[in-house]
Every structure is written in structure tokens, then in C-alpha cells.
């Protein structure tokens, strides 16, 4: 049947988002077309050199201040090499990680770490957080004293996000999992996605419209390969009674 609803985008995502994300990740891991699409996204958005800073500081006379420009760009380059709180990613690698997740996740979450916890000379670092930690099932109606929470995102009366409600750790990480929630103000994180409908608060996986086709395409290709293998494994002999 042709299923259609009049539900809000958030109500549709509330029941579908986690499943869409799981299916998208499975496709990226096991479907060569989905894997190629992820690579195309990172190659064309981030590129081989990533995002770099180019400053255009000018002197009082309007001429470029080359000394200041060089110092600022050199400082940014040094920070970019130590921007990840885990010490594993450069700024380019970090951008590739969050961008590469968009086909399957549709959104990303980065936390700003300031002060000594940043563990670099700039006292500022970035922490990439798995969007699984946003509690999609946490939904609370607004009251006269409290804000509404929609799929783990707290919003004010104008539907402006003011905080994210995150699991303290990934909820499905074995003995390290933790489902206790932590409220994190939005000025401490960067939660971004492509807004496709008004009042949308969570991201839609970019591959969502093609997931079913990709799944069946992968199954069809596997069936064709198995049929060819099955046929190749059968053989016979023509014989005559006299040998």
C-alpha cells in the first residue's frame, strides 16, 4: 500500500530515526554502492586538504599585514594538528569523520572542550560524539515552567534548541554502556543536520530514500553471483557404451 501521513517531521522521525540510522550504517559497512557514496561525500565536501584558514588582516593604510596573517594561519595549522580531544584526529580527519557519517546518520554532534581539559596549548579542543547518545526516546511536553524535549533535544517556546540530553556513554557499549542522561547546553555543542522541513530537530540520513533500493540491489547481485557459482559447480560427461 501507499502509506502517507500528516504527522510532523519530528513525530515521523521519533519512531523511524534509530532504525534508519542502523540500516544506513549496515549498508555503508556491507554494500559497495553505499560505501562508494560515503567516499564521494567526504571527497567532494572535505577534499584532500580539508578546510584551511586564510586571514586577510590589513594595516591602517589598507595594505595586507603579512606578518599577522602568517602568524594567525600558522597558529591555526598548529591547533588543527591537536584539535581532537582524543589526540587521534587532525582537523581534516575530524571533518572527514563527521561528514562521512551524514549518509547513514544524517546529523553530527561535536562538543567544545575548553580550559585545561582540552590538553593542548590553546585550551580549546573538539570532541566528536556519536549521535546514538542523543536519547531519541526522551520526549517531554512543555509546561509553564519547563521546556519541551523532543527526541532528546530541549527547545524553548519558539522551538529553538537550548540543550541536548545525552546518554553519559554509548547505551550499547557492553560493560562500558551507560543510559543515565546528561543535559548539555547547546552553546557547548555543535549539533548540525540538513533541515528539510519546518521545525525539524533531528537529521534525516541522506541515504534514507535509497536504502530500500540499495538493500534489494545488494540482495539481487548476491543472488546472481550465487546462481552463477552454483551453475559453475555442476558438470557432466558424455559417454558411449563402448567406452
PDB file of N, CA, C and O in Angstrom, residues 13 20 32 40 45 53 57-59 62 87 110 123 126 132 137 145 148 154 158 164 169 173 191 225-226 231:
ATOM      1  N   UNK A  13      10.140  11.048  12.621  1.00  0.00           N
ATOM      2  CA  UNK A  13      11.498  10.639  12.969  1.00  0.00           C
ATOM      3  C   UNK A  13      11.556   9.936  14.317  1.00  0.00           C
ATOM      4  O   UNK A  13      12.412   9.078  14.536  1.00  0.00           O
ATOM      5  N   UNK A  20      16.445   3.846  10.868  1.00  0.00           N
ATOM      6  CA  UNK A  20      17.074   4.337   9.645  1.00  0.00           C
ATOM      7  C   UNK A  20      18.590   4.421   9.813  1.00  0.00           C
ATOM      8  O   UNK A  20      19.352   4.069   8.900  1.00  0.00           O
ATOM      9  N   UNK A  32      28.623  -2.102  -1.402  1.00  0.00           N
ATOM     10  CA  UNK A  32      29.685  -1.356  -2.061  1.00  0.00           C
ATOM     11  C   UNK A  32      29.197  -0.028  -2.629  1.00  0.00           C
ATOM     12  O   UNK A  32      29.941   0.953  -2.671  1.00  0.00           O
ATOM     13  N   UNK A  40      32.412   9.440  -1.776  1.00  0.00           N
ATOM     14  CA  UNK A  40      32.180  10.601  -2.635  1.00  0.00           C
ATOM     15  C   UNK A  40      31.807  11.828  -1.814  1.00  0.00           C
ATOM     16  O   UNK A  40      32.199  12.956  -2.135  1.00  0.00           O
ATOM     17  N   UNK A  45      33.246  17.110  -0.309  1.00  0.00           N
ATOM     18  CA  UNK A  45      32.963  18.159   0.677  1.00  0.00           C
ATOM     19  C   UNK A  45      34.241  18.561   1.415  1.00  0.00           C
ATOM     20  O   UNK A  45      34.560  19.749   1.514  1.00  0.00           O
ATOM     21  N   UNK A  53      42.389  27.856   7.006  1.00  0.00           N
ATOM     22  CA  UNK A  53      42.107  29.245   7.363  1.00  0.00           C
ATOM     23  C   UNK A  53      42.976  30.177   6.533  1.00  0.00           C
ATOM     24  O   UNK A  53      44.198  29.990   6.440  1.00  0.00           O
ATOM     25  N   UNK A  57      44.156  40.135   7.332  1.00  0.00           N
ATOM     26  CA  UNK A  57      44.353  41.274   8.216  1.00  0.00           C
ATOM     27  C   UNK A  57      45.054  42.385   7.435  1.00  0.00           C
ATOM     28  O   UNK A  57      45.975  42.139   6.657  1.00  0.00           O
ATOM     29  N   UNK A  58      44.608  43.609   7.661  1.00  0.00           N
ATOM     30  CA  UNK A  58      45.188  44.750   6.966  1.00  0.00           C
ATOM     31  C   UNK A  58      45.750  45.761   7.956  1.00  0.00           C
ATOM     32  O   UNK A  58      45.265  45.900   9.084  1.00  0.00           O
ATOM     33  N   UNK A  59      46.778  46.478   7.502  1.00  0.00           N
ATOM     34  CA  UNK A  59      47.313  47.584   8.290  1.00  0.00           C
ATOM     35  C   UNK A  59      46.353  48.771   8.213  1.00  0.00           C
ATOM     36  O   UNK A  59      45.369  48.762   7.475  1.00  0.00           O
ATOM     37  N   UNK A  62      45.469  50.040   4.865  1.00  0.00           N
ATOM     38  CA  UNK A  62      44.719  49.162   3.976  1.00  0.00           C
ATOM     39  C   UNK A  62      45.539  48.100   3.293  1.00  0.00           C
ATOM     40  O   UNK A  62      44.998  47.290   2.516  1.00  0.00           O
ATOM     41  N   UNK A  87      43.249  13.025  20.695  1.00  0.00           N
ATOM     42  CA  UNK A  87      44.601  13.014  20.149  1.00  0.00           C
ATOM     43  C   UNK A  87      44.773  12.127  18.938  1.00  0.00           C
ATOM     44  O   UNK A  87      45.901  11.885  18.505  1.00  0.00           O
ATOM     45  N   UNK A 110      29.288  17.604  17.894  1.00  0.00           N
ATOM     46  CA  UNK A 110      30.656  17.894  18.330  1.00  0.00           C
ATOM     47  C   UNK A 110      30.583  18.754  19.579  1.00  0.00           C
ATOM     48  O   UNK A 110      29.830  19.738  19.629  1.00  0.00           O
ATOM     49  N   UNK A 123      44.044  25.506  24.866  1.00  0.00           N
ATOM     50  CA  UNK A 123      42.920  25.354  25.798  1.00  0.00           C
ATOM     51  C   UNK A 123      41.572  25.285  25.091  1.00  0.00           C
ATOM     52  O   UNK A 123      40.556  25.758  25.603  1.00  0.00           O
ATOM     53  N   UNK A 126      38.067  19.748  20.367  1.00  0.00           N
ATOM     54  CA  UNK A 126      36.778  19.268  19.889  1.00  0.00           C
ATOM     55  C   UNK A 126      36.624  17.787  20.215  1.00  0.00           C
ATOM     56  O   UNK A 126      37.575  17.022  20.108  1.00  0.00           O
ATOM     57  N   UNK A 132      24.230   8.428  18.492  1.00  0.00           N
ATOM     58  CA  UNK A 132      23.461   7.425  19.234  1.00  0.00           C
ATOM     59  C   UNK A 132      23.234   7.863  20.680  1.00  0.00           C
ATOM     60  O   UNK A 132      22.303   7.393  21.338  1.00  0.00           O
ATOM     61  N   UNK A 137      14.373   8.591  22.425  1.00  0.00           N
ATOM     62  CA  UNK A 137      13.143   8.187  23.107  1.00  0.00           C
ATOM     63  C   UNK A 137      12.745   9.135  24.235  1.00  0.00           C
ATOM     64  O   UNK A 137      11.689   8.958  24.844  1.00  0.00           O
ATOM     65  N   UNK A 145       6.670  26.020  33.348  1.00  0.00           N
ATOM     66  CA  UNK A 145       7.972  26.274  33.963  1.00  0.00           C
ATOM     67  C   UNK A 145       9.124  25.551  33.264  1.00  0.00           C
ATOM     68  O   UNK A 145      10.287  25.903  33.500  1.00  0.00           O
ATOM     69  N   UNK A 148      10.008  21.974  26.484  1.00  0.00           N
ATOM     70  CA  UNK A 148       9.715  20.687  25.869  1.00  0.00           C
ATOM     71  C   UNK A 148      11.023  20.003  25.475  1.00  0.00           C
ATOM     72  O   UNK A 148      12.022  20.661  25.175  1.00  0.00           O
ATOM     73  N   UNK A 154      16.134  19.629  23.795  1.00  0.00           N
ATOM     74  CA  UNK A 154      15.298  20.549  24.562  1.00  0.00           C
ATOM     75  C   UNK A 154      15.145  21.855  23.793  1.00  0.00           C
ATOM     76  O   UNK A 154      16.130  22.418  23.294  1.00  0.00           O
ATOM     77  N   UNK A 158       9.857  28.862  21.061  1.00  0.00           N
ATOM     78  CA  UNK A 158       9.999  29.112  19.624  1.00  0.00           C
ATOM     79  C   UNK A 158      10.642  27.920  18.888  1.00  0.00           C
ATOM     80  O   UNK A 158      11.010  28.040  17.730  1.00  0.00           O
ATOM     81  N   UNK A 164      20.929  19.638  24.749  1.00  0.00           N
ATOM     82  CA  UNK A 164      20.829  18.263  24.270  1.00  0.00           C
ATOM     83  C   UNK A 164      20.896  17.330  25.471  1.00  0.00           C
ATOM     84  O   UNK A 164      21.697  17.540  26.392  1.00  0.00           O
ATOM     85  N   UNK A 169      27.257   7.688  28.303  1.00  0.00           N
ATOM     86  CA  UNK A 169      28.137   6.927  27.423  1.00  0.00           C
ATOM     87  C   UNK A 169      27.249   6.262  26.381  1.00  0.00           C
ATOM     88  O   UNK A 169      26.017   6.332  26.459  1.00  0.00           O
ATOM     89  N   UNK A 173      27.332  -0.225  24.577  1.00  0.00           N
ATOM     90  CA  UNK A 173      28.783  -0.397  24.532  1.00  0.00           C
ATOM     91  C   UNK A 173      29.237  -1.429  25.555  1.00  0.00           C
ATOM     92  O   UNK A 173      30.248  -1.251  26.235  1.00  0.00           O
ATOM     93  N   UNK A 191      25.428  20.769  17.019  1.00  0.00           N
ATOM     94  CA  UNK A 191      24.549  19.717  16.502  1.00  0.00           C
ATOM     95  C   UNK A 191      23.994  20.213  15.184  1.00  0.00           C
ATOM     96  O   UNK A 191      23.192  21.145  15.141  1.00  0.00           O
ATOM     97  N   UNK A 225      25.236 -13.797  -8.216  1.00  0.00           N
ATOM     98  CA  UNK A 225      26.555 -14.398  -8.019  1.00  0.00           C
ATOM     99  C   UNK A 225      26.445 -15.834  -7.525  1.00  0.00           C
ATOM    100  O   UNK A 225      27.172 -16.731  -7.979  1.00  0.00           O
ATOM    101  N   UNK A 226      25.513 -16.071  -6.580  1.00  0.00           N
ATOM    102  CA  UNK A 226      25.336 -17.428  -6.063  1.00  0.00           C
ATOM    103  C   UNK A 226      24.809 -18.364  -7.147  1.00  0.00           C
ATOM    104  O   UNK A 226      25.212 -19.537  -7.219  1.00  0.00           O
ATOM    105  N   UNK A 231      25.846 -22.735 -10.776  1.00  0.00           N
ATOM    106  CA  UNK A 231      25.911 -23.310 -12.112  1.00  0.00           C
ATOM    107  C   UNK A 231      27.310 -23.765 -12.467  1.00  0.00           C
ATOM    108  O   UNK A 231      27.496 -24.801 -13.128  1.00  0.00           O
TER     109      UNK A 231
END
